[in-house]
PDB file of C-alpha atoms in Angstrom:
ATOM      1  CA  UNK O  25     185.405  90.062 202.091  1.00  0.00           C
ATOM      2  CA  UNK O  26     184.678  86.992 203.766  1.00  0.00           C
ATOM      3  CA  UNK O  27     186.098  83.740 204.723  1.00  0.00           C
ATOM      4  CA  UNK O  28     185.935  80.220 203.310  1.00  0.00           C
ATOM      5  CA  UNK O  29     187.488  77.069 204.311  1.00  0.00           C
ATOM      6  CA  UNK O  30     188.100  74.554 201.164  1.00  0.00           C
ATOM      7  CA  UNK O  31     186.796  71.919 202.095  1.00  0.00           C
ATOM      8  CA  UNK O  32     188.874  69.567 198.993  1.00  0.00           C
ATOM      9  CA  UNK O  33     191.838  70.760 200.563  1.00  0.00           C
ATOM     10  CA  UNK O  34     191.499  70.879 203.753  1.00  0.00           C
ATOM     11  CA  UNK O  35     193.512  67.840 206.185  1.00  0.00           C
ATOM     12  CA  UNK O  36     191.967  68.846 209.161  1.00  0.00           C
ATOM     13  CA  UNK O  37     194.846  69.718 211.654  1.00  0.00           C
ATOM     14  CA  UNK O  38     192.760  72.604 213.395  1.00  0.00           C
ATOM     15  CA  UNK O  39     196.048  74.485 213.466  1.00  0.00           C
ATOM     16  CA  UNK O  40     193.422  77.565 212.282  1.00  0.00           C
ATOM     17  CA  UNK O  41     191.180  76.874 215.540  1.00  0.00           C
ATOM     18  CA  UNK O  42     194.641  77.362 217.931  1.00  0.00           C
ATOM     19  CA  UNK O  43     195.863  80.271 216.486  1.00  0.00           C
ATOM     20  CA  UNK O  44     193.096  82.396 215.609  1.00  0.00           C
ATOM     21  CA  UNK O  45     193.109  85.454 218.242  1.00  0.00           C
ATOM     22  CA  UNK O  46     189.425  86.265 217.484  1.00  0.00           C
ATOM     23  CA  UNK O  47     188.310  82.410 218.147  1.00  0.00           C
ATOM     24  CA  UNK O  48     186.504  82.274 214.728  1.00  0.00           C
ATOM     25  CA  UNK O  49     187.188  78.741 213.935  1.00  0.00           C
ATOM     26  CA  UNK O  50     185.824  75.775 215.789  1.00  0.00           C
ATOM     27  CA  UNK O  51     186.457  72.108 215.822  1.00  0.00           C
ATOM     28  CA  UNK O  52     183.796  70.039 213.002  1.00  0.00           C
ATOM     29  CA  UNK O  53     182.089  67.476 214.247  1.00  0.00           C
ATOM     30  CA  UNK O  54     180.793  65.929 210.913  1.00  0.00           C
ATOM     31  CA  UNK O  55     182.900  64.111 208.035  1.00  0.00           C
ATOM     32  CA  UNK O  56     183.073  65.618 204.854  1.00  0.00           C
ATOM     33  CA  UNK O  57     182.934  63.489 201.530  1.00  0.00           C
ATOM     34  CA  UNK O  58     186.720  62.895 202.260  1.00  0.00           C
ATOM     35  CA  UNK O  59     186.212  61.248 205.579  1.00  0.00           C
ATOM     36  CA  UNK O  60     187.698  64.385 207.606  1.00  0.00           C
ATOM     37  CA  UNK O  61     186.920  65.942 210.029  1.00  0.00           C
ATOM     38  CA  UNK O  62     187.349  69.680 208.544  1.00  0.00           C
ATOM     39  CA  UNK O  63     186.750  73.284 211.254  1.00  0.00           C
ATOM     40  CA  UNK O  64     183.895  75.196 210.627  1.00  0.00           C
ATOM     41  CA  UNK O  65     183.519  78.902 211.022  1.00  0.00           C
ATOM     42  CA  UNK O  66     181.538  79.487 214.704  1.00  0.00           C
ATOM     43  CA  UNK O  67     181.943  83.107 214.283  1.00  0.00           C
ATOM     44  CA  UNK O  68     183.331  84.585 211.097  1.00  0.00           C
ATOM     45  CA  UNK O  69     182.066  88.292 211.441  1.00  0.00           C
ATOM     46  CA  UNK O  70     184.465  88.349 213.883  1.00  0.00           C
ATOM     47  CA  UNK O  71     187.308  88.524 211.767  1.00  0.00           C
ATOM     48  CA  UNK O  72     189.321  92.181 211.390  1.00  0.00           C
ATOM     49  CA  UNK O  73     190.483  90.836 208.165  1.00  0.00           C
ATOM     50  CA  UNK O  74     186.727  90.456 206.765  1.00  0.00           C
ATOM     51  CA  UNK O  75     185.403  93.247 207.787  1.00  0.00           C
ATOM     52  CA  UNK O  76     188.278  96.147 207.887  1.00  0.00           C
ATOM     53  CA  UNK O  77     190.216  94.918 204.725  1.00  0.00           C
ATOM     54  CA  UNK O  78     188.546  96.876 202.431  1.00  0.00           C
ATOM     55  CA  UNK O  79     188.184  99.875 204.269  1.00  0.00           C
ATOM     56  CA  UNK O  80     192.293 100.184 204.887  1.00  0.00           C
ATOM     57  CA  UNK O  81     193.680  98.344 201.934  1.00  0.00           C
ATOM     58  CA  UNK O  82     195.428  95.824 203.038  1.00  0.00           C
ATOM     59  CA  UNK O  83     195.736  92.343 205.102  1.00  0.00           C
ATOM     60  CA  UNK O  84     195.007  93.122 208.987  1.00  0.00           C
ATOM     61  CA  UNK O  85     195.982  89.407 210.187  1.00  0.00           C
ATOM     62  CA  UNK O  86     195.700  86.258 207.869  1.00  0.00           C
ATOM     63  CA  UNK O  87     197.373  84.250 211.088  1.00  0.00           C
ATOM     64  CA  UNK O  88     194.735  81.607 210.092  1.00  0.00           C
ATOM     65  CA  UNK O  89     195.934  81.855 206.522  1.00  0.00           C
ATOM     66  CA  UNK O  90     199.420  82.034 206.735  1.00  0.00           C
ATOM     67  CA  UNK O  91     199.862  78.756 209.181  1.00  0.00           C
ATOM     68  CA  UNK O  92     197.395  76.833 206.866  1.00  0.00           C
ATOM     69  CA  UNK O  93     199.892  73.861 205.658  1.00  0.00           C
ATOM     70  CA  UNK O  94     197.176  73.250 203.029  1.00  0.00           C
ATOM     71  CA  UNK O  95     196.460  76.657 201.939  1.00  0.00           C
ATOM     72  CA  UNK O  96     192.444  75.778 202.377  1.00  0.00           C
ATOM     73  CA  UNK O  97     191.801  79.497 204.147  1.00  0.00           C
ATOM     74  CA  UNK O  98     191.198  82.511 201.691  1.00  0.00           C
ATOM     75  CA  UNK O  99     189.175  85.338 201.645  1.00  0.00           C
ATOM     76  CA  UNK O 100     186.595  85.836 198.426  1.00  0.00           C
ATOM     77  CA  UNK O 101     184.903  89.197 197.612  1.00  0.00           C
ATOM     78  CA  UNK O 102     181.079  89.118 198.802  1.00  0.00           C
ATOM     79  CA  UNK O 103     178.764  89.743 196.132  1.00  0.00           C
ATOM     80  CA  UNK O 104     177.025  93.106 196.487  1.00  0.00           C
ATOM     81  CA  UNK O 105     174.104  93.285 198.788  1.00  0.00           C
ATOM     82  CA  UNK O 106     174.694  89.878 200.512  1.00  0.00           C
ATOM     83  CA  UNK O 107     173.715  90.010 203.849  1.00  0.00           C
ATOM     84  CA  UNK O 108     175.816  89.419 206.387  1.00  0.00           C
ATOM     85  CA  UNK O 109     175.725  89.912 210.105  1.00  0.00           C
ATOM     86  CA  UNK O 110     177.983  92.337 211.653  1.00  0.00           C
ATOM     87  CA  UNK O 111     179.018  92.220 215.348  1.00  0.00           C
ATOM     88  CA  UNK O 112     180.232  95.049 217.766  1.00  0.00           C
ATOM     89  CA  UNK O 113     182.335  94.134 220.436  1.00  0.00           C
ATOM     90  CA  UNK O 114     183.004  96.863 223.270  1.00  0.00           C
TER      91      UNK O 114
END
């Protein structure tokens, strides 16, 4: 799994960047085609839900999700092989 941020429906409120506990999201810097200023993802193999989801078999946080007043977070299923870093915190 991994995270995307939709861009189209996205208002830019940065709600996602205050509440995330893993400090995934940070504050954009550049306008989108929309004019807005949307969050990008700093660190995104951070995320429990990304990277455990699978392996228990069901949601581990979706805080960023769930206060999303635009419902522009989701998580889509990587295609296989993609490379992706992977980060081990201790």
């Amino acid at each position: 799994m991994k995270l995307v941020i939709d861009e189209s429906r996205c208002k830019g409120c940065n709600l996602c960047v205050l509440v995330c506990p893993y400090g995934i999201f940070r504050e954009g810097t550049e306008l989108n085609s929309r004019g807005i200023v949307t969050p990008i993802l700093d660190r995104p193999e951070r995320c429990t839900n990304c990277r455990l989801q699978a392996l228990y078999g069901r949601m581990l946080c979706g805080v960023c999700h769930m206060i999303c007043p635009d419902q522009a977070i989701s998580w889509v299923e990587e295609k296989p092989f993609e490379p992706h870093r992977v980060e081990v915190e201790f």
